Coordinates of C-alpha atoms in Angstrom, one line a residue:
Chain A
M1 CA 79.5 98.7 110.1
K2 CA 79.8 100.4 106.8
L3 CA 83.5 100.9 106.0
K4 CA 84.7 104.3 105.1
I5 CA 87.0 103.9 102.1
A6 CA 87.5 107.6 101.4
P7 CA 90.0 108.3 104.2
L8 CA 92.0 105.3 103.2
L9 CA 92.4 106.4 99.6
L10 CA 93.2 109.9 100.8
L11 CA 95.9 108.7 103.1
A12 CA 97.4 106.3 100.5
L13 CA 97.6 109.3 98.1
I14 CA 99.3 111.5 100.7
L15 CA 101.7 108.6 101.5
F16 CA 102.7 108.4 97.8
I17 CA 103.2 112.1 97.5
V18 CA 105.2 112.4 100.7
T19 CA 107.3 109.5 99.7
V20 CA 108.2 110.9 96.3
F21 CA 108.6 114.4 97.7
S22 CA 111.1 113.3 100.3
T23 CA 113.3 111.5 97.8
T24 CA 113.6 114.8 95.9
I25 CA 115.1 116.4 99.0
G26 CA 118.9 116.4 99.4
T27 CA 122.1 117.9 98.2
A28 CA 121.6 116.9 94.5
H29 CA 118.5 118.6 93.1
I30 CA 116.0 116.2 91.4
S31 CA 112.6 117.4 90.4
F32 CA 109.3 115.8 91.8
A33 CA 108.3 114.6 88.3
T34 CA 111.6 113.0 87.7
A35 CA 111.6 111.2 91.0
A36 CA 108.1 110.0 90.5
K37 CA 108.9 108.7 87.0
I38 CA 112.0 106.9 88.2
M39 CA 110.0 105.1 90.9
L40 CA 107.0 104.3 88.7
A41 CA 109.4 103.0 86.0
Q42 CA 110.1 100.1 88.4
I43 CA 106.5 99.0 88.1
F44 CA 105.2 100.4 84.7
S45 CA 107.2 100.9 81.5
I46 CA 108.0 104.6 81.2
E47 CA 110.2 106.2 78.6
K48 CA 113.5 107.0 80.2
N49 CA 114.5 110.7 80.1
W50 CA 116.7 111.0 83.2
S51 CA 120.3 110.5 83.9
M52 CA 121.9 107.3 85.4
R53 CA 123.2 109.4 88.2
E54 CA 119.7 110.6 89.2
E55 CA 118.5 107.1 89.1
T56 CA 121.3 105.9 91.4
I57 CA 120.6 108.7 93.9
I58 CA 116.9 108.0 94.0
L59 CA 116.9 104.2 93.9
G60 CA 120.2 103.4 95.5
I61 CA 120.4 106.0 98.3
R62 CA 117.2 107.9 99.1
L63 CA 114.5 105.4 98.3
P64 CA 115.6 102.6 100.7
R65 CA 115.7 105.1 103.5
V66 CA 112.3 106.6 102.7
L67 CA 110.8 103.1 102.4
L68 CA 112.3 102.0 105.6
A69 CA 110.9 105.1 107.3
A70 CA 107.5 104.2 105.9
L71 CA 107.7 100.6 107.0
V72 CA 108.9 101.5 110.6
G73 CA 106.2 104.2 110.9
A74 CA 103.5 101.8 109.7
A75 CA 104.7 99.1 112.0
L76 CA 104.9 101.2 115.2
A77 CA 101.5 102.9 114.6
T78 CA 99.8 99.6 113.9
A79 CA 101.4 97.9 116.9
G80 CA 100.6 100.8 119.1
C81 CA 97.0 100.8 118.0
A82 CA 96.8 97.0 118.8
M83 CA 98.3 97.4 122.2
Q84 CA 96.0 100.3 123.1
G85 CA 93.0 98.3 122.0
L86 CA 94.1 95.1 123.7
L87 CA 95.2 96.7 127.0
K88 CA 92.4 99.3 126.9
N89 CA 95.0 101.7 128.1
P90 CA 95.5 105.1 126.4
M91 CA 99.2 105.2 127.6
A92 CA 100.0 102.0 125.8
D93 CA 102.5 102.0 122.9
P94 CA 104.3 99.2 121.1
Y95 CA 107.0 99.2 123.7
I96 CA 104.8 99.2 126.8
I97 CA 105.4 95.7 127.9
G98 CA 109.2 95.9 127.9
M99 CA 109.9 95.6 124.2
S100 CA 112.1 98.7 124.0
S101 CA 114.2 97.7 127.0
G102 CA 114.8 94.2 125.6
A103 CA 115.8 95.6 122.2
A104 CA 118.0 98.2 123.8
L105 CA 119.9 95.6 125.8
G106 CA 120.5 93.6 122.7
A107 CA 121.8 96.7 120.9
A108 CA 124.1 97.6 123.8
L109 CA 125.4 94.0 123.9
S110 CA 126.0 94.1 120.1
F111 CA 128.2 97.2 120.4
T112 CA 130.1 95.7 123.3
L113 CA 130.6 92.3 121.7
H114 CA 130.9 93.6 118.1
L115 CA 128.0 91.5 116.8
P116 CA 125.3 92.6 114.2
T117 CA 123.0 95.1 116.0
S118 CA 119.8 94.4 114.1
L119 CA 120.0 90.7 114.7
L120 CA 120.8 90.9 118.4
S121 CA 118.2 93.5 119.2
F122 CA 115.5 91.5 117.3
I123 CA 116.4 88.4 119.3
T124 CA 116.5 90.1 122.8
A125 CA 113.2 92.0 122.1
T126 CA 111.5 88.7 121.1
I127 CA 112.8 86.9 124.2
T128 CA 111.6 89.8 126.4
I129 CA 108.0 89.6 125.2
F130 CA 108.0 85.8 125.5
A131 CA 109.3 86.0 129.1
V132 CA 106.8 88.7 130.0
Y133 CA 103.9 86.7 128.6
R134 CA 105.0 83.5 130.4
I135 CA 105.5 85.3 133.7
S136 CA 102.0 86.9 133.5
K137 CA 100.3 83.6 132.7
V138 CA 98.3 82.4 135.7
G139 CA 96.3 79.2 135.4
G140 CA 96.0 79.4 131.6
R141 CA 95.0 83.1 131.6
V142 CA 96.9 86.3 131.1
P143 CA 95.2 89.1 133.1
V144 CA 95.9 92.4 131.3
A145 CA 96.9 94.2 134.5
T146 CA 99.5 91.5 135.3
L147 CA 100.8 91.7 131.8
L148 CA 101.3 95.5 132.1
L149 CA 103.0 95.3 135.5
S150 CA 105.3 92.4 134.8
G151 CA 106.2 94.2 131.5
I152 CA 107.1 97.3 133.4
A153 CA 109.1 95.3 136.0
I154 CA 111.1 93.3 133.4
G155 CA 111.6 96.5 131.4
S156 CA 113.1 98.4 134.3
F157 CA 115.4 95.4 135.1
L158 CA 116.6 95.3 131.5
A159 CA 117.0 99.0 131.4
A160 CA 119.3 98.8 134.4
L161 CA 121.5 96.3 132.7
T162 CA 121.6 98.5 129.6
S163 CA 122.6 101.5 131.7
L164 CA 125.3 99.4 133.2
L165 CA 126.6 98.5 129.7
I166 CA 126.5 102.2 128.7
Y167 CA 128.3 103.3 131.8
M168 CA 131.1 100.7 131.3
A169 CA 131.3 101.2 127.5
R170 CA 134.4 102.7 125.9
S171 CA 132.3 104.6 123.4
P172 CA 128.9 105.0 124.9
H173 CA 127.6 107.5 122.3
Q174 CA 127.1 104.6 119.9
I175 CA 124.5 103.0 122.1
I176 CA 123.0 106.3 123.1
F177 CA 122.5 107.3 119.4
W178 CA 120.9 104.0 118.7
L179 CA 118.5 104.5 121.7
M180 CA 117.4 107.8 120.2
G181 CA 116.3 106.0 117.0
G182 CA 117.3 106.9 113.5
L183 CA 117.2 105.6 109.9
W184 CA 120.7 106.5 108.8
T185 CA 121.8 102.9 108.3
S186 CA 119.1 102.1 105.8
D187 CA 119.9 99.8 102.8
W188 CA 117.9 97.5 100.6
P189 CA 118.5 94.3 102.5
K190 CA 117.0 95.9 105.6
V191 CA 114.1 97.1 103.6
R192 CA 113.5 93.6 102.3
I193 CA 113.6 91.8 105.7
A194 CA 111.6 94.5 107.4
S195 CA 108.9 94.6 104.7
L196 CA 108.5 90.9 104.9
M197 CA 108.1 90.7 108.7
I198 CA 106.1 93.9 109.0
S199 CA 103.6 93.2 106.3
L200 CA 103.1 89.7 107.7
G201 CA 102.5 91.0 111.2
I202 CA 100.2 93.8 110.0
I203 CA 98.0 91.4 108.1
L204 CA 97.8 89.1 111.1
L205 CA 96.8 92.0 113.3
Y206 CA 94.1 93.1 110.8
R207 CA 92.5 89.7 111.2
Y208 CA 91.8 90.5 114.9
S209 CA 90.0 93.8 114.2
W210 CA 86.5 92.6 114.9
N211 CA 87.5 90.6 118.0
L212 CA 89.4 93.6 119.4
N213 CA 86.2 95.8 118.8
V214 CA 84.1 93.3 120.8
M215 CA 86.8 93.1 123.5
L216 CA 86.6 96.8 124.0
L217 CA 83.3 96.1 125.7
G218 CA 85.1 94.1 128.3
E219 CA 86.6 90.6 128.4
E220 CA 83.7 88.9 130.0
Q221 CA 81.2 90.3 127.5
A222 CA 83.5 89.3 124.7
Q223 CA 83.5 85.7 126.1
Y224 CA 79.7 85.7 126.3
L225 CA 79.7 86.7 122.6
G226 CA 81.7 83.6 121.7
I227 CA 85.3 85.0 121.6
N228 CA 88.2 83.0 123.1
T229 CA 89.8 86.1 124.6
E230 CA 93.0 84.3 125.5
D231 CA 93.6 83.3 121.9
V232 CA 93.0 86.9 120.8
K233 CA 95.5 88.2 123.4
R234 CA 98.2 85.7 122.4
G235 CA 97.7 86.4 118.7
V236 CA 97.7 90.2 119.0
L237 CA 100.7 90.1 121.3
V238 CA 102.7 87.8 119.0
S239 CA 101.9 89.8 115.9
S240 CA 102.5 93.2 117.3
S241 CA 105.7 92.0 118.9
L242 CA 106.9 90.7 115.6
I243 CA 106.5 94.0 113.8
T244 CA 107.8 96.1 116.7
A245 CA 110.9 93.9 117.0
A246 CA 111.4 94.2 113.2
A247 CA 111.0 98.0 113.3
V248 CA 113.3 98.4 116.4
S249 CA 116.0 96.2 115.0
V250 CA 116.4 98.4 111.9
S251 CA 115.8 101.8 113.4
G252 CA 116.5 101.8 117.1
I253 CA 113.8 103.1 119.5
I254 CA 111.7 105.7 117.8
G255 CA 109.3 107.0 120.3
F256 CA 105.9 108.7 120.0
V257 CA 104.8 107.4 116.6
G258 CA 103.2 104.3 118.2
L259 CA 101.6 106.3 120.9
I260 CA 100.2 109.3 119.2
V261 CA 99.3 108.2 115.6
P262 CA 96.7 105.7 116.8
H263 CA 95.1 108.3 119.1
I264 CA 94.9 110.9 116.3
M265 CA 93.3 108.4 114.0
R266 CA 90.9 107.3 116.7
I267 CA 89.8 111.0 117.1
V268 CA 89.2 111.1 113.3
T269 CA 87.7 107.6 112.6
G270 CA 86.3 106.4 115.8
P271 CA 87.1 103.1 117.7
D272 CA 86.3 100.6 115.0
H273 CA 89.6 98.7 114.5
R274 CA 88.6 97.7 111.0
I275 CA 89.1 101.2 109.8
L276 CA 91.4 102.3 112.7
F277 CA 94.1 99.8 111.9
P278 CA 94.6 100.6 108.2
T279 CA 94.4 104.4 108.7
S280 CA 96.9 104.1 111.6
T281 CA 99.2 102.1 109.4
L282 CA 99.1 104.6 106.6
A283 CA 99.3 107.6 108.9
G284 CA 102.2 106.1 110.8
A285 CA 104.1 105.7 107.5
I286 CA 103.3 109.2 106.4
F287 CA 104.3 110.7 109.8
L288 CA 107.7 108.9 109.9
V289 CA 108.6 109.6 106.3
F290 CA 107.8 113.3 106.9
T291 CA 109.7 113.6 110.2
D292 CA 112.7 111.7 108.9
T293 CA 112.9 114.1 106.0
I294 CA 113.0 116.9 108.5
S295 CA 115.6 115.2 110.7
R296 CA 118.0 114.9 107.8
T297 CA 117.5 118.4 106.4
I298 CA 116.7 120.8 109.2
L299 CA 120.3 121.2 110.3
S300 CA 121.9 119.9 107.1
P301 CA 124.6 118.6 106.7
I302 CA 124.1 117.4 110.3
E303 CA 121.5 114.7 110.8
L304 CA 119.3 114.6 113.9
P305 CA 118.0 111.4 115.4
V306 CA 114.4 111.2 114.1
G307 CA 113.1 110.4 117.6
I308 CA 113.8 114.0 118.5
I309 CA 111.7 115.2 115.6
T310 CA 108.8 112.8 116.1
A311 CA 108.2 114.0 119.6
S312 CA 108.8 117.7 119.0
F313 CA 106.5 117.9 116.1
G314 CA 104.0 115.3 117.2
A315 CA 103.4 116.4 120.7
P316 CA 102.2 119.9 120.0
F317 CA 100.0 118.7 117.2
F318 CA 98.5 116.1 119.4
L319 CA 97.9 118.6 122.2
Y320 CA 96.2 120.9 119.7
L321 CA 93.8 118.1 118.6
L322 CA 93.2 117.1 122.2
R323 CA 92.1 120.6 123.1
K324 CA 90.1 121.2 119.9
Q325 CA 88.2 117.9 120.4
G326 CA 87.4 118.6 124.0
K327 CA 86.7 114.9 124.3
K328 CA 87.9 112.3 126.7
I329 CA 90.6 110.2 125.1
H330 CA 90.1 106.5 125.3
A331 CA 92.3 103.7 124.3
Chain B
M1 CA 65.5 72.7 128.7
L2 CA 68.4 73.7 130.8
K3 CA 69.3 71.3 133.6
I4 CA 71.8 72.0 136.3
R5 CA 72.7 69.0 138.5
N6 CA 74.8 69.0 141.7
L7 CA 76.7 72.2 140.6
K8 CA 79.7 73.2 142.8
V9 CA 81.8 76.3 142.0
C10 CA 84.7 77.5 144.0
Y11 CA 86.7 80.7 143.9
G12 CA 90.0 79.5 145.3
K13 CA 89.2 77.7 148.5
R14 CA 85.8 79.4 149.0
E15 CA 82.7 77.4 147.9
V16 CA 80.4 79.8 146.2
L17 CA 77.8 77.3 144.9
R18 CA 77.3 73.8 146.2
G19 CA 74.8 71.1 145.3
V20 CA 72.8 73.4 143.1
N21 CA 70.0 71.6 141.2
L22 CA 67.9 73.7 138.9
D23 CA 65.7 73.2 135.9
V24 CA 64.8 75.9 133.5
E25 CA 61.7 74.9 131.5
E26 CA 61.4 75.7 127.8
G27 CA 59.6 79.0 127.3
E28 CA 59.5 80.2 130.9
L29 CA 60.9 83.1 132.7
L30 CA 62.7 81.9 135.8
G31 CA 63.7 84.4 138.4
I32 CA 66.7 84.0 140.6
I33 CA 66.6 86.0 143.9
G34 CA 68.8 86.0 146.9
P35 CA 70.9 88.3 149.0
N36 CA 74.2 89.8 147.8
G37 CA 77.0 87.3 147.7
S38 CA 74.6 84.3 147.5
G39 CA 76.1 83.2 144.2
K40 CA 73.6 84.5 141.6
T41 CA 76.1 86.0 139.2
T42 CA 78.4 83.0 139.7
L43 CA 75.5 80.8 138.6
I44 CA 75.3 82.7 135.3
R45 CA 79.1 82.6 134.8
A46 CA 79.1 78.8 135.4
I47 CA 76.2 78.2 132.9
T48 CA 78.1 80.0 130.2
G49 CA 81.4 78.2 131.0
V50 CA 83.2 81.5 131.7
I51 CA 84.2 79.8 135.0
R52 CA 84.7 76.1 135.2
P53 CA 82.7 74.3 137.9
E54 CA 84.4 72.1 140.4
D55 CA 81.7 69.5 140.1
G56 CA 78.3 68.9 138.6
R57 CA 76.7 68.9 135.2
I58 CA 75.0 71.5 133.1
T59 CA 73.0 70.2 130.1
S60 CA 70.8 71.9 127.6
R61 CA 68.4 69.6 125.7
G62 CA 70.4 66.8 127.1
E63 CA 73.8 68.0 125.8
D64 CA 76.6 68.6 128.2
L65 CA 77.6 72.2 127.9
S66 CA 81.1 71.6 129.2
S67 CA 82.1 70.0 125.9
W68 CA 81.0 73.0 123.8
D69 CA 83.4 75.7 122.7
R70 CA 82.8 79.4 123.3
K71 CA 81.3 80.0 119.9
T72 CA 78.8 77.2 120.1
I73 CA 77.7 78.3 123.6
A74 CA 77.3 81.9 122.4
R75 CA 75.0 80.7 119.6
H76 CA 72.8 78.9 122.1
I77 CA 73.0 81.1 125.2
A78 CA 73.1 84.9 125.3
V79 CA 74.0 87.0 128.4
V80 CA 72.8 90.4 129.4
P81 CA 75.3 91.5 131.9
Q82 CA 74.7 93.4 135.2
S83 CA 75.7 96.9 134.1
V84 CA 77.2 97.9 130.9
S85 CA 79.3 101.0 130.6
I86 CA 80.8 101.4 127.2
D87 CA 83.2 104.3 126.9
F88 CA 83.8 103.7 123.2
E89 CA 81.9 105.6 120.6
F90 CA 80.3 102.7 118.7
T91 CA 76.9 103.3 117.1
I92 CA 74.0 101.3 118.3
E93 CA 73.9 99.4 115.1
E94 CA 77.5 98.4 115.6
I95 CA 76.9 97.3 119.1
V96 CA 73.9 95.2 118.1
L97 CA 75.9 93.8 115.2
M98 CA 78.5 92.5 117.7
G99 CA 75.8 90.1 118.8
R100 CA 76.4 88.4 115.4
T101 CA 80.0 87.6 116.5
P102 CA 79.5 83.8 117.1
H103 CA 77.9 83.4 113.7
L104 CA 80.3 85.5 111.7
N105 CA 82.8 83.9 109.4
G106 CA 84.8 86.8 108.1
R107 CA 82.7 89.7 107.1
E108 CA 79.0 90.2 107.9
N109 CA 76.5 89.9 105.1
P110 CA 73.1 91.4 104.4
E111 CA 71.4 88.6 106.3
D112 CA 73.3 89.6 109.5
Y113 CA 72.0 93.1 109.1
E114 CA 68.5 91.8 108.6
I115 CA 68.8 89.9 112.0
V116 CA 70.2 93.0 113.6
R117 CA 67.3 95.0 112.3
N118 CA 64.8 92.5 113.6
S119 CA 66.5 92.4 117.1
M120 CA 66.3 96.2 117.2
R121 CA 62.6 96.2 116.1
E122 CA 61.8 93.7 118.9
T123 CA 63.5 95.9 121.5
E124 CA 62.2 99.1 120.1
T125 CA 65.6 100.5 119.5
V126 CA 65.5 101.0 115.7
H127 CA 65.2 104.8 116.0
L128 CA 68.5 104.8 118.0
K129 CA 70.4 103.0 115.2
D130 CA 72.9 105.7 114.3
R131 CA 73.2 107.2 117.8
L132 CA 76.4 106.6 119.8
I133 CA 76.2 104.2 122.8
T134 CA 77.9 106.9 124.9
E135 CA 74.9 109.2 124.5
L136 CA 72.1 106.9 125.6
S137 CA 70.3 106.7 128.9
G138 CA 70.6 103.6 131.2
G139 CA 67.2 102.2 130.1
E140 CA 68.0 102.7 126.4
I141 CA 71.5 101.0 126.8
Q142 CA 69.9 98.0 128.5
R143 CA 67.4 97.6 125.6
V144 CA 70.3 97.8 123.2
I145 CA 72.2 95.2 125.1
I146 CA 69.1 92.9 125.0
A147 CA 69.0 93.6 121.2
R148 CA 72.6 92.5 121.0
A149 CA 71.8 89.3 122.9
L150 CA 68.9 88.6 120.5
A151 CA 71.2 89.1 117.5
Q152 CA 73.0 86.0 118.8
E153 CA 69.8 84.1 118.0
P154 CA 69.9 82.2 121.3
E155 CA 67.5 79.7 122.7
I156 CA 68.3 80.8 126.2
L157 CA 68.7 84.3 127.6
L158 CA 70.5 84.8 130.9
L159 CA 70.0 88.2 132.5
D160 CA 72.1 89.4 135.4
E161 CA 70.2 92.1 137.3
P162 CA 69.0 93.7 134.1
T163 CA 67.1 96.4 135.9
S164 CA 69.3 97.2 138.9
H165 CA 70.5 100.6 137.5
L166 CA 67.2 101.8 136.1
D167 CA 64.5 103.9 137.5
I168 CA 61.0 102.4 138.1
R169 CA 59.8 103.1 134.6
G170 CA 63.0 101.6 133.0
Q171 CA 62.7 98.5 135.3
V172 CA 59.1 97.9 134.2
E173 CA 59.9 98.5 130.5
V174 CA 62.8 96.1 130.5
L175 CA 60.9 93.4 132.4
H176 CA 57.9 93.9 130.1
L177 CA 60.2 93.4 127.1
I178 CA 61.7 90.2 128.6
K179 CA 58.2 88.9 129.2
K180 CA 57.3 89.6 125.6
L181 CA 60.4 87.8 124.4
V182 CA 59.6 84.8 126.5
K183 CA 56.1 84.8 125.1
N184 CA 57.6 84.7 121.6
G185 CA 59.4 81.5 122.5
I186 CA 62.8 82.3 124.2
T187 CA 63.7 80.7 127.5
A188 CA 64.9 83.2 130.1
L189 CA 66.7 83.1 133.5
A190 CA 66.9 86.4 135.2
V191 CA 68.6 87.5 138.4
I192 CA 66.3 90.1 139.9
H193 CA 66.9 92.1 143.1
D194 CA 63.5 93.6 143.5
L195 CA 61.3 90.9 145.0
N196 CA 58.0 92.5 144.0
L197 CA 59.1 92.8 140.4
A198 CA 60.3 89.2 140.4
A199 CA 56.9 88.1 141.8
A200 CA 55.0 90.1 139.2
Y201 CA 56.9 89.0 136.1
C202 CA 58.5 85.5 136.7
D203 CA 56.7 82.2 136.0
R204 CA 58.8 80.6 138.7
I205 CA 61.4 81.8 141.2
A206 CA 64.4 80.1 142.8
L207 CA 65.7 81.6 146.0
L208 CA 69.5 81.3 146.3
Y209 CA 71.0 81.5 149.8
N210 CA 74.5 80.7 150.9
G211 CA 75.4 79.0 147.6
Q212 CA 72.4 76.7 147.7
I213 CA 68.9 76.7 146.3
M214 CA 66.7 77.4 149.4
A215 CA 63.4 77.2 147.7
H216 CA 62.0 77.2 144.2
G217 CA 58.6 77.1 142.6
R218 CA 55.7 79.5 141.9
P219 CA 56.3 83.0 143.2
E220 CA 53.7 82.6 146.0
S221 CA 55.3 79.4 147.3
V222 CA 58.8 80.8 147.4
L223 CA 58.2 84.4 148.5
T224 CA 56.9 83.5 152.0
R225 CA 57.5 85.5 155.1
E226 CA 59.6 82.7 156.5
N227 CA 61.8 82.2 153.5
I228 CA 62.5 85.9 153.1
Q229 CA 63.3 86.2 156.8
E230 CA 65.8 83.4 156.7
A231 CA 67.5 84.5 153.5
F232 CA 67.5 88.2 153.9
K233 CA 67.4 88.5 157.7
I234 CA 64.6 91.0 157.6
T235 CA 61.0 90.9 158.7
V236 CA 58.4 91.4 156.0
T237 CA 54.7 91.2 155.6
V238 CA 53.4 89.4 152.5
E239 CA 50.2 90.5 151.0
K240 CA 48.3 89.5 147.9
N241 CA 47.8 91.6 144.8
K242 CA 44.0 91.8 144.6
T243 CA 43.8 91.5 140.8
N244 CA 46.1 88.6 140.1
S245 CA 47.0 87.3 143.5
T246 CA 50.8 87.6 143.1
P247 CA 52.6 88.2 146.4
I248 CA 53.5 91.8 147.5
I249 CA 56.3 92.0 149.9
L250 CA 56.4 94.9 152.3
P251 CA 59.5 95.2 154.6
E252 CA 58.8 96.3 158.1
V253 CA 60.4 99.6 158.9
I254 CA 63.4 99.1 161.1
K255 CA 63.1 101.0 164.3
N256 CA 66.0 102.0 166.4

């Protein structure tokens, strides 16, 4: 398999441009060149010809939000890609086995009990996946169909609990806003923690690229080719849960990115995870930075939850690709 | 080379194989025949350790296979499964390269590509290299899957009804290819449904019936009127091919 480097370089370039561009957007006008220089000055030594105020706006306010958007987008698209490949199910997304319901319950609890939302949603999301995995385990094996079904069952159970909390809550809009997903609480500490967990999880997932390719041929064939499929399942589930939980805990439940971005990339690059993973990561980052910029400017000064934008921009684009390709869509 | 002793396999409470003793000699093509549900596929799955036998021993060159991990088994034994339908748009070269999986340590190197090329040459699939697996015919796919199995560099090749979805030409081509590989030194065990093809191509045949080996040996000693009647519950006449005296089995037309 000869790897295609060109699309990766192109996507990395687009990501850089979109990132810089979106930091220039806002009430205070800052030019693209200035924004780019302020950012690059953090890495390279560049002669300073901008004001302290501009630097504070870019580095202190806008950049953490844009970076968090990129991280969350990368995490969701990569995890979605992994789940689609592992479950061989085109409907799969990072949340499919109950992750979102677990995180939502944690967030709802945190608002009720006045505890830190990120921490609690991360914990409940992780516990959920662990429970789903344990319940699906039959005689040392985890059949994919059982995993899906028990994920859906536990998910609906937790969703019912969350609905109950929302119904009983004094200010339910807090929880509801969180459920729609948004990046308005971004700050540097969140960027640091998220980047650590997400990059670790993504690197771990990349290591399974080849095995996931072989497992697309079927689990039994993969075993005949020397792959311990249960190890792969566990590793992929743990890594993608880690990055999804990290993403959800800082941004709420942003839908669509993890479902659609991997599909679009699959249409473009084909099923080889060794190229599909990195392109999905980059495209997910680009997509969420782009849509988040729209969500905070389209009705300025009102900010929309980014989840609304991701679906309303992503769905038509995906349908267009689907029709244009005229191909069957596979996981 | 491959010795199966007193093998017993259960699915839940149901015994699928019991007391199976079978030797596959080095460099032979051993055919497994038997009615549906007699345990043929289970035998292949037990040899590769995909399912754990309840009882019995399987050894290869005297080494117990149950102590080997998946990777080691895959370097030694390759499987061509019953029917392969691949919906994913991998190229033929990529599919064959997947046969290198048990040997890979990180990325593949030029040597792996060399082995892939040789496997494709042996199965006459080189010209398909850049085509997508989703575009090929059944016979071509089967040759590609055999190429993938060869890329594992196995000593033993297990084939589970490699010809069942092919037309007569495809069947003959695939069996001819297997015969050629055996002549070049590989040891093969093939589940074959068509008794006449099994008779024509296999060095020896084992007849599996009700989870047990009912008969095994040279084709003419296994494919007798009585054995077939008992295992398959049909009446046949057995004739002899005039040129090489392999048996030809003709089922009697069932009259209402």
